[in-house]
Short mmCIF file of C-alpha atoms in Angstrom, two decimals:
data_model
loop_
_atom_site.label_atom_id
_atom_site.label_comp_id
_atom_site.label_asym_id
_atom_site.label_seq_id
_atom_site.Cartn_x
_atom_site.Cartn_y
_atom_site.Cartn_z
CA UNK A 1 -18.15 8.95 9.96
CA UNK A 2 -17.67 10.42 13.45
CA UNK A 3 -20.55 8.28 14.75
CA UNK A 4 -18.83 5.02 13.77
CA UNK A 5 -18.15 2.99 16.91
CA UNK A 6 -14.63 1.87 17.71
CA UNK A 7 -13.94 -1.73 16.73
CA UNK A 8 -13.98 -4.37 19.45
CA UNK A 9 -13.22 -7.39 17.27
CA UNK A 10 -9.82 -7.78 18.91
CA UNK A 11 -11.50 -8.55 22.24
CA UNK A 12 -13.81 -11.32 20.99
CA UNK A 13 -11.14 -14.01 20.65
CA UNK A 14 -11.17 -16.94 23.06
CA UNK A 15 -7.63 -16.11 24.16
CA UNK A 16 -6.26 -12.55 24.16
CA UNK A 17 -2.54 -12.07 23.59
CA UNK A 18 -0.44 -9.14 24.80
CA UNK A 19 3.33 -8.84 24.18
CA UNK A 20 4.02 -7.85 27.79
CA UNK A 21 1.17 -9.35 29.83
CA UNK A 22 1.01 -12.68 27.99
CA UNK A 23 -2.17 -14.71 27.53
CA UNK A 24 -5.66 -13.87 28.74
CA UNK A 25 -7.98 -16.90 28.40
CA UNK A 26 -11.57 -17.45 29.45
CA UNK A 27 -12.31 -19.86 32.29
CA UNK A 28 -14.50 -22.78 31.19
CA UNK A 29 -16.39 -24.57 33.95
CA UNK A 30 -17.43 -27.91 32.46
CA UNK A 31 -19.48 -28.94 35.49
CA UNK A 32 -21.68 -25.84 35.51
CA UNK A 33 -21.53 -25.43 31.71
CA UNK A 34 -20.46 -21.79 31.90
CA UNK A 35 -17.47 -19.70 30.93
CA UNK A 36 -16.32 -16.37 32.32
CA UNK A 37 -13.28 -14.09 31.97
CA UNK A 38 -10.32 -14.71 34.20
CA UNK A 39 -8.41 -12.00 36.04
CA UNK A 40 -5.61 -12.34 33.48
CA UNK A 41 -8.07 -11.83 30.61
CA UNK A 42 -9.53 -8.75 32.28
CA UNK A 43 -6.07 -7.24 32.68
CA UNK A 44 -5.05 -8.07 29.10
CA UNK A 45 -8.34 -6.73 27.71
CA UNK A 46 -7.93 -3.47 29.61
CA UNK A 47 -4.37 -3.03 28.31
CA UNK A 48 -5.43 -3.80 24.75
CA UNK A 49 -8.40 -1.46 25.05
CA UNK A 50 -6.18 1.42 26.16
CA UNK A 51 -3.71 0.76 23.37
CA UNK A 52 -6.57 0.60 20.88
CA UNK A 53 -7.95 3.93 22.09
CA UNK A 54 -4.49 5.47 21.88
CA UNK A 55 -4.25 4.36 18.26
CA UNK A 56 -7.71 5.78 17.55
CA UNK A 57 -6.60 9.09 19.05
CA UNK A 58 -3.58 9.15 16.72
CA UNK A 59 -5.88 8.51 13.75
CA UNK A 60 -8.16 11.36 14.86
CA UNK A 61 -5.18 13.67 15.34
CA UNK A 62 -3.95 13.00 11.83
CA UNK A 63 -7.40 13.67 10.39
CA UNK A 64 -7.84 16.94 12.30
CA UNK A 65 -4.42 18.37 11.46
CA UNK A 66 -4.35 17.72 7.70
CA UNK A 67 -6.93 20.25 6.37
CA UNK A 68 -5.44 23.39 4.82
CA UNK A 69 -8.42 25.77 4.62
CA UNK A 70 -11.53 24.40 6.31
CA UNK A 71 -12.48 21.40 8.42
CA UNK A 72 -16.04 20.05 8.27
CA UNK A 73 -17.02 17.43 10.86
CA UNK A 74 -20.29 15.51 10.57
CA UNK A 75 -21.65 13.50 13.50
CA UNK A 76 -24.96 11.65 13.16
CA UNK A 77 -26.67 11.01 16.50
CA UNK A 78 -29.61 8.82 17.44
CA UNK A 79 -31.45 10.01 20.59
CA UNK A 80 -29.38 13.18 20.41
CA UNK A 81 -30.96 14.87 23.47
CA UNK A 82 -30.20 11.96 25.79
CA UNK A 83 -26.66 11.48 24.51
CA UNK A 84 -25.86 15.19 24.72
CA UNK A 85 -27.12 15.30 28.30
CA UNK A 86 -24.89 12.38 29.22
CA UNK A 87 -21.85 13.96 27.56
CA UNK A 88 -22.53 17.38 29.07
CA UNK A 89 -22.41 15.84 32.55
CA UNK A 90 -18.78 14.81 31.93
CA UNK A 91 -17.74 17.75 29.74
CA UNK A 92 -14.85 19.80 31.12
CA UNK A 93 -11.61 21.47 30.07
CA UNK A 94 -9.45 19.49 30.19
CA UNK A 95 -11.61 16.41 29.77
CA UNK A 96 -11.13 13.84 32.57
CA UNK A 97 -9.36 10.66 31.42
CA UNK A 98 -12.18 8.44 32.65
CA UNK A 99 -14.64 10.39 30.47
CA UNK A 100 -12.38 9.92 27.44
CA UNK A 101 -12.06 6.20 28.13
CA UNK A 102 -15.84 5.82 28.30
CA UNK A 103 -16.39 7.29 24.82
CA UNK A 104 -17.20 4.94 21.97
CA UNK A 105 -16.86 7.20 18.90
CA UNK A 106 -14.77 10.06 17.53
CA UNK A 107 -17.85 12.28 17.78
CA UNK A 108 -18.11 11.82 21.55
CA UNK A 109 -14.46 12.74 21.95
CA UNK A 110 -15.03 15.97 20.03
CA UNK A 111 -18.29 16.83 21.78
CA UNK A 112 -16.80 16.65 25.28
CA UNK A 113 -14.62 19.77 24.89
CA UNK A 114 -16.98 21.39 22.36
CA UNK A 115 -19.87 21.46 24.86
CA UNK A 116 -17.74 23.75 27.03
CA UNK A 117 -17.48 26.42 24.33
CA UNK A 118 -19.96 29.23 23.62
CA UNK A 119 -20.31 28.11 19.97
CA UNK A 120 -22.02 24.91 21.19
CA UNK A 121 -25.06 26.83 22.45
CA UNK A 122 -27.35 25.08 19.90
CA UNK A 123 -26.21 21.71 21.24
CA UNK A 124 -26.87 22.69 24.84
CA UNK A 125 -30.26 24.09 23.89
CA UNK A 126 -31.12 20.81 22.15
CA UNK A 127 -30.22 18.92 25.32
CA UNK A 128 -32.27 21.32 27.49
CA UNK A 129 -29.24 22.59 29.41
CA UNK A 130 -28.81 26.03 30.92
CA UNK A 131 -27.38 28.86 28.82
CA UNK A 132 -23.64 29.25 28.85
CA UNK A 133 -21.62 32.20 30.04
CA UNK A 134 -21.20 34.73 27.19
CA UNK A 135 -17.73 34.84 25.66
CA UNK A 136 -15.23 37.28 27.08
CA UNK A 137 -13.35 39.65 24.75
CA UNK A 138 -10.09 38.78 26.52
CA UNK A 139 -8.65 35.28 26.68
CA UNK A 140 -8.94 33.81 30.18
CA UNK A 141 -6.00 33.02 32.36
CA UNK A 142 -5.04 29.38 33.01
CA UNK A 143 -6.34 29.72 36.56
CA UNK A 144 -9.69 31.02 35.27
CA UNK A 145 -9.92 28.15 32.78
CA UNK A 146 -9.22 25.64 35.54
CA UNK A 147 -11.89 27.23 37.77
CA UNK A 148 -14.48 27.24 35.00
CA UNK A 149 -13.71 23.63 34.14
CA UNK A 150 -14.02 22.63 37.80
CA UNK A 151 -17.33 24.49 38.20
CA UNK A 152 -18.78 23.16 34.93
CA UNK A 153 -18.89 26.56 33.22
CA UNK A 154 -18.29 27.14 29.55
CA UNK A 155 -14.85 28.26 28.48
CA UNK A 156 -14.97 31.63 26.72
CA UNK A 157 -13.81 31.44 23.14
CA UNK A 158 -11.69 33.88 21.20
CA UNK A 159 -12.85 34.62 17.68
CA UNK A 160 -15.35 31.71 17.72
CA UNK A 161 -13.37 29.31 15.51
CA UNK A 162 -16.19 26.75 15.57
CA UNK A 163 -19.58 26.94 13.86
CA UNK A 164 -22.24 24.47 14.94
CA UNK A 165 -25.19 23.56 12.70
CA UNK A 166 -28.01 21.19 13.61
CA UNK A 167 -30.00 19.25 11.02
CA UNK A 168 -32.98 17.15 12.06
CA UNK A 169 -33.89 14.19 9.87
CA UNK A 170 -37.56 15.08 10.27
CA UNK A 171 -36.97 18.25 8.27
CA UNK A 172 -36.23 16.18 5.16
CA UNK A 173 -39.13 13.75 5.29
CA UNK A 174 -41.64 16.01 3.53
CA UNK A 175 -39.83 15.88 0.20
CA UNK A 176 -41.44 16.94 -3.09
CA UNK A 177 -43.28 14.24 -5.00
CA UNK A 178 -41.50 12.63 -7.92
CA UNK A 179 -43.00 12.81 -11.40
CA UNK A 180 -45.70 10.18 -11.71
CA UNK A 181 -46.46 10.01 -7.95
CA UNK A 182 -49.82 11.05 -6.54
CA UNK A 183 -50.10 14.78 -6.14
CA UNK A 184 -46.97 15.52 -8.17
CA UNK A 185 -46.76 17.53 -11.31
CA UNK A 186 -45.20 16.03 -14.39
CA UNK A 187 -41.88 17.71 -15.12
CA UNK A 188 -41.14 18.51 -18.75
CA UNK A 189 -38.83 15.92 -20.30
CA UNK A 190 -35.91 17.22 -22.35
CA UNK A 191 -35.88 16.15 -26.01
CA UNK A 192 -33.90 13.00 -26.72
CA UNK A 193 -30.60 13.62 -28.46
CA UNK A 194 -29.53 10.65 -30.65
CA UNK A 195 -25.93 11.89 -30.51
CA UNK A 196 -25.74 10.64 -26.91
CA UNK A 197 -25.75 7.05 -28.16
CA UNK A 198 -22.62 7.63 -30.22
CA UNK A 199 -20.72 9.51 -27.52
CA UNK A 200 -17.15 8.29 -27.11
CA UNK A 201 -15.29 8.94 -23.87
CA UNK A 202 -12.27 11.03 -24.91
CA UNK A 203 -9.95 9.54 -22.24
CA UNK A 204 -10.74 5.87 -22.81
CA UNK A 205 -7.13 5.00 -23.63
CA UNK A 206 -5.83 6.75 -20.52
CA UNK A 207 -8.26 4.79 -18.36
CA UNK A 208 -6.63 1.54 -19.54
CA UNK A 209 -3.06 2.65 -18.80
CA UNK A 210 -1.51 0.97 -15.75
CA UNK A 211 -0.55 3.14 -12.79
CA UNK A 212 2.56 1.02 -12.20
CA UNK A 213 4.61 -0.99 -14.65
CA UNK A 214 7.56 -3.34 -14.32
CA UNK A 215 10.30 -3.50 -16.87
CA UNK A 216 9.89 -7.26 -17.33
CA UNK A 217 6.18 -6.74 -17.92
CA UNK A 218 7.00 -4.93 -21.15
CA UNK A 219 7.87 -8.26 -22.71
CA UNK A 220 4.44 -9.65 -21.83
CA UNK A 221 5.16 -12.24 -19.16
CA UNK A 222 1.77 -12.98 -17.51
CA UNK A 223 3.23 -13.31 -14.00
CA UNK A 224 4.58 -9.76 -14.18
CA UNK A 225 1.19 -8.60 -15.39
CA UNK A 226 -0.16 -9.02 -11.87
CA UNK A 227 2.40 -6.60 -10.46
CA UNK A 228 1.03 -3.56 -12.29
CA UNK A 229 -1.96 -1.80 -10.79
CA UNK A 230 -5.10 -1.35 -12.86
CA UNK A 231 -3.63 -3.40 -15.71
CA UNK A 232 -5.69 -5.89 -17.68
CA UNK A 233 -5.17 -9.38 -16.28
CA UNK A 234 -4.96 -12.21 -18.77
CA UNK A 235 -6.33 -15.47 -17.30
CA UNK A 236 -3.76 -18.21 -17.13
CA UNK A 237 -3.11 -21.37 -15.15
CA UNK A 238 -0.70 -20.72 -12.30
CA UNK A 239 1.76 -23.61 -11.86
CA UNK A 240 1.76 -24.83 -8.28
CA UNK A 241 5.10 -25.15 -6.50
CA UNK A 242 6.15 -28.74 -6.01
CA UNK A 243 6.46 -30.15 -2.49
CA UNK A 244 9.93 -31.12 -1.32
CA UNK A 245 9.36 -34.89 -1.50
CA UNK A 246 8.36 -34.62 -5.17
CA UNK A 247 11.36 -32.42 -5.96
CA UNK A 248 13.70 -34.98 -4.38
CA UNK A 249 12.35 -37.70 -6.66
CA UNK A 250 12.04 -35.83 -9.93
CA UNK A 251 14.46 -32.95 -9.45
CA UNK A 252 13.96 -29.28 -10.21
CA UNK A 253 11.98 -28.03 -13.16
CA UNK A 254 13.78 -26.15 -15.96
CA UNK A 255 12.41 -22.87 -14.60
CA UNK A 256 13.70 -23.68 -11.10
CA UNK A 257 17.11 -24.58 -12.52
CA UNK A 258 17.22 -21.24 -14.33
CA UNK A 259 16.31 -19.46 -11.09
CA UNK A 260 19.20 -21.23 -9.32
CA UNK A 261 21.63 -20.05 -12.00
CA UNK A 262 20.29 -16.51 -11.76
CA UNK A 263 20.76 -16.64 -8.01
CA UNK A 264 24.43 -17.50 -8.47
CA UNK A 265 24.79 -14.62 -10.95
CA UNK A 266 23.77 -12.19 -8.20
CA UNK A 267 26.85 -13.12 -6.16
CA UNK A 268 29.23 -14.28 -8.91
CA UNK A 269 32.77 -12.94 -8.47
CA UNK A 270 34.11 -12.09 -11.94
CA UNK A 271 37.67 -12.12 -10.57
CA UNK A 272 37.47 -15.76 -9.46
CA UNK A 273 37.29 -18.30 -12.32
CA UNK A 274 36.62 -21.23 -9.93
CA UNK A 275 32.84 -21.45 -10.39
CA UNK A 276 32.30 -24.73 -8.43
CA UNK A 277 34.04 -23.22 -5.40
CA UNK A 278 31.83 -20.15 -5.58
CA UNK A 279 28.70 -22.30 -5.81
CA UNK A 280 29.84 -24.38 -2.81
CA UNK A 281 30.49 -21.22 -0.80
CA UNK A 282 26.98 -19.97 -1.52
CA UNK A 283 25.53 -23.32 -0.42
CA UNK A 284 27.53 -23.17 2.84
CA UNK A 285 26.05 -19.72 3.52
CA UNK A 286 22.55 -21.16 2.95
CA UNK A 287 22.03 -18.88 -0.03
CA UNK A 288 21.52 -22.02 -2.13
CA UNK A 289 20.02 -25.36 -1.22
CA UNK A 290 21.99 -28.50 -1.98
CA UNK A 291 19.58 -29.36 -4.78
CA UNK A 292 19.89 -25.87 -6.29
CA UNK A 293 23.68 -26.06 -6.12
CA UNK A 294 23.63 -29.29 -8.12
CA UNK A 295 21.29 -27.75 -10.70
CA UNK A 296 23.45 -24.68 -11.41
CA UNK A 297 24.73 -24.56 -14.99
CA UNK A 298 28.44 -24.43 -14.12
CA UNK A 299 29.72 -24.71 -17.74
CA UNK A 300 27.59 -21.73 -18.77
CA UNK A 301 29.03 -19.63 -15.94
CA UNK A 302 32.56 -20.67 -16.89
CA UNK A 303 31.94 -19.53 -20.46
CA UNK A 304 30.66 -16.24 -19.09
CA UNK A 305 33.78 -15.62 -16.99
CA UNK A 306 36.00 -16.44 -19.99
CA UNK A 307 34.07 -14.16 -22.37
CA UNK A 308 35.10 -10.65 -23.51
CA UNK A 309 32.07 -9.31 -21.62
CA UNK A 310 33.52 -10.51 -18.31
CA UNK A 311 36.85 -8.90 -19.19
CA UNK A 312 35.06 -5.57 -19.73
CA UNK A 313 33.34 -5.95 -16.36
CA UNK A 314 36.69 -6.56 -14.65
CA UNK A 315 38.18 -3.42 -16.24
CA UNK A 316 35.20 -1.21 -15.45
CA UNK A 317 35.63 1.40 -12.68
CA UNK A 318 32.00 1.06 -11.63
CA UNK A 319 29.89 -2.10 -11.62
CA UNK A 320 26.30 -2.35 -10.35
CA UNK A 321 24.68 -5.74 -9.67
CA UNK A 322 20.94 -6.31 -9.22
CA UNK A 323 20.33 -2.56 -9.42
CA UNK A 324 16.76 -1.73 -8.36
CA UNK A 325 15.08 1.42 -9.58
CA UNK A 326 11.72 3.16 -9.27
CA UNK A 327 11.03 6.04 -11.63
CA UNK A 328 8.04 8.15 -12.63
CA UNK A 329 8.12 8.46 -16.41
CA UNK A 330 5.77 10.20 -18.86
CA UNK A 331 3.19 7.80 -20.21
CA UNK A 332 4.08 8.71 -23.77
CA UNK A 333 7.50 7.09 -23.35
CA UNK A 334 5.70 3.78 -22.76
CA UNK A 335 2.72 4.37 -25.07
CA UNK A 336 3.17 7.08 -27.73
CA UNK A 337 -0.61 7.50 -28.01
CA UNK A 338 -1.07 8.33 -24.30
CA UNK A 339 -1.84 11.80 -23.01
CA UNK A 340 1.07 14.11 -22.35
CA UNK A 341 -0.12 14.82 -18.80
CA UNK A 342 -0.16 11.20 -17.59
CA UNK A 343 2.74 9.43 -15.89
CA UNK A 344 3.50 5.79 -15.07
CA UNK A 345 5.57 4.44 -12.18
CA UNK A 346 8.27 2.23 -13.71
CA UNK A 347 10.01 -0.36 -11.55
CA UNK A 348 12.63 -2.95 -12.35
CA UNK A 349 15.88 -4.68 -11.46
CA UNK A 350 18.84 -4.59 -13.83
CA UNK A 351 21.02 -7.74 -13.65
CA UNK A 352 24.27 -5.94 -14.48
CA UNK A 353 25.30 -2.41 -15.33
CA UNK A 354 28.88 -1.25 -15.70
CA UNK A 355 30.57 1.95 -16.79
CA UNK A 356 32.85 2.35 -19.80
CA UNK A 357 34.54 5.31 -21.41
CA UNK A 358 31.59 5.87 -23.74
CA UNK A 359 28.86 5.53 -21.11
CA UNK A 360 26.89 2.75 -19.45
CA UNK A 361 26.42 -0.82 -20.61
CA UNK A 362 23.27 -2.61 -19.44
CA UNK A 363 23.34 -6.42 -19.45
CA UNK A 364 20.45 -8.80 -18.85
CA UNK A 365 21.21 -12.51 -18.43
CA UNK A 366 18.82 -15.05 -19.97
CA UNK A 367 18.59 -18.80 -19.46
CA UNK A 368 16.27 -19.39 -22.46
CA UNK A 369 16.85 -22.58 -24.44
CA UNK A 370 17.92 -21.14 -27.81
CA UNK A 371 20.34 -22.76 -30.24
CA UNK A 372 20.24 -21.32 -33.74
CA UNK A 373 21.08 -17.69 -34.66
CA UNK A 374 17.51 -17.25 -35.86
CA UNK A 375 16.12 -18.26 -32.47
CA UNK A 376 18.53 -15.95 -30.67
CA UNK A 377 17.59 -13.01 -32.86
CA UNK A 378 13.87 -13.68 -32.51
CA UNK A 379 14.09 -13.94 -28.72
CA UNK A 380 16.19 -10.78 -28.57
CA UNK A 381 13.42 -8.78 -30.20
CA UNK A 382 11.02 -10.01 -27.51
CA UNK A 383 13.30 -8.64 -24.78
CA UNK A 384 14.06 -5.35 -26.54
CA UNK A 385 11.34 -3.29 -24.71
CA UNK A 386 12.66 -4.53 -21.39
CA UNK A 387 16.21 -3.34 -22.18
CA UNK A 388 14.86 -0.02 -23.44
CA UNK A 389 13.08 0.48 -20.11
CA UNK A 390 16.32 -0.30 -18.25
CA UNK A 391 18.18 2.25 -20.38
CA UNK A 392 15.55 4.92 -19.83
CA UNK A 393 15.63 4.48 -16.05
CA UNK A 394 19.39 4.15 -15.61
CA UNK A 395 20.09 7.18 -17.80
CA UNK A 396 17.95 9.36 -15.56
CA UNK A 397 18.90 7.83 -12.22
CA UNK A 398 22.67 7.57 -12.78
CA UNK A 399 22.83 10.69 -15.01
CA UNK A 400 24.99 8.89 -17.56
CA UNK A 401 24.00 7.92 -21.11
CA UNK A 402 23.49 4.23 -21.93
CA UNK A 403 25.51 3.55 -25.09
CA UNK A 404 24.97 -0.22 -25.23
CA UNK A 405 22.15 -2.63 -24.33
CA UNK A 406 23.14 -6.26 -24.25
CA UNK A 407 21.44 -9.63 -23.75
CA UNK A 408 23.61 -12.56 -22.73
CA UNK A 409 22.14 -16.02 -23.38
CA UNK A 410 23.85 -18.36 -20.94
CA UNK A 411 23.00 -21.54 -22.86
CA UNK A 412 24.96 -20.85 -26.04
CA UNK A 413 27.17 -18.24 -24.36
CA UNK A 414 26.07 -15.67 -26.93
CA UNK A 415 25.96 -11.89 -26.24
CA UNK A 416 23.53 -9.89 -28.38
CA UNK A 417 23.44 -6.10 -28.62
CA UNK A 418 19.87 -4.82 -28.98
#
């Protein structure tokens, strides 16, 4: 793709914007029904053009310096003789800045210095230029290089690191006739194998595995399904967020109220039993809106601070809140039927993790509306894969075993070990 022209879409806007030079508008003459660039636009466009070329040079530098064994560059040229003659007139070592600025493709940038080397003899011959000076066995001195560049001579190469091949499109036009075309011979057809119809791709299951997975996605929430790459997307109706005037009339939805309570849990001080004061402090810091502060389930948080779980948190020597992790895990730990060579990127955020004498305790807070023990147990089984993913990640990241996985349902104030 060396022949691909640099993009100029940034210069087509009616008003150009530069962080240092400001605005560059076009002048519109309503009387004469014409428009033309102003001096400010010309200056802004020139600055943007230079910055754009500098970025293109960085992209080219990255591409040229990454190969480990061999670099193959392909440049497709229309009217190659004329373009090579034009480039050869400006070719020099080093290349003049004005010649670099006039180039429109990566290929022209590379051809300017290449035309000064002995290996580019086929290119000069194609353009009808004079033969170059044969390469010298000794590397030239800087003064000699400067003289040759000034006089338009070719720079002698050492070891000829470049190889130049020319391919003309006319050479490929006289292709062999296909079977069935006039003048072509019918090629023998291989016998049909019925077993091809029953062929089963041996890695079909691996092709359906996601490249990235979130811990909450393991419990099947459709919103988290979108986070994983290459995962099957189940169609569902996305609820639209309510505008502020509608929220003021009807209040927050149950999901928004649960989000407000979860937000308080991120900053909840387990040493301070005054929950209303903590909520007010968060609202003063603009971490909560006034409507969210009113919707926080204060009694549920009070029950949490008075529970044995909170007492364990206060006694723990190490407490982690909203702990984010990213871990590459074998695919078999997520899907036992996956290949042993595949891996999945697992991401998640653990609400609470604290250290005890036996190991780590992972806690996930839930605002689900559950009342009976049967409902609590049923919902706990739904969240079990999520807690197992937390345990797997935290065991490897923190290098401590997880001896207890716990769900805490804020509504009934019920902890459940899963």
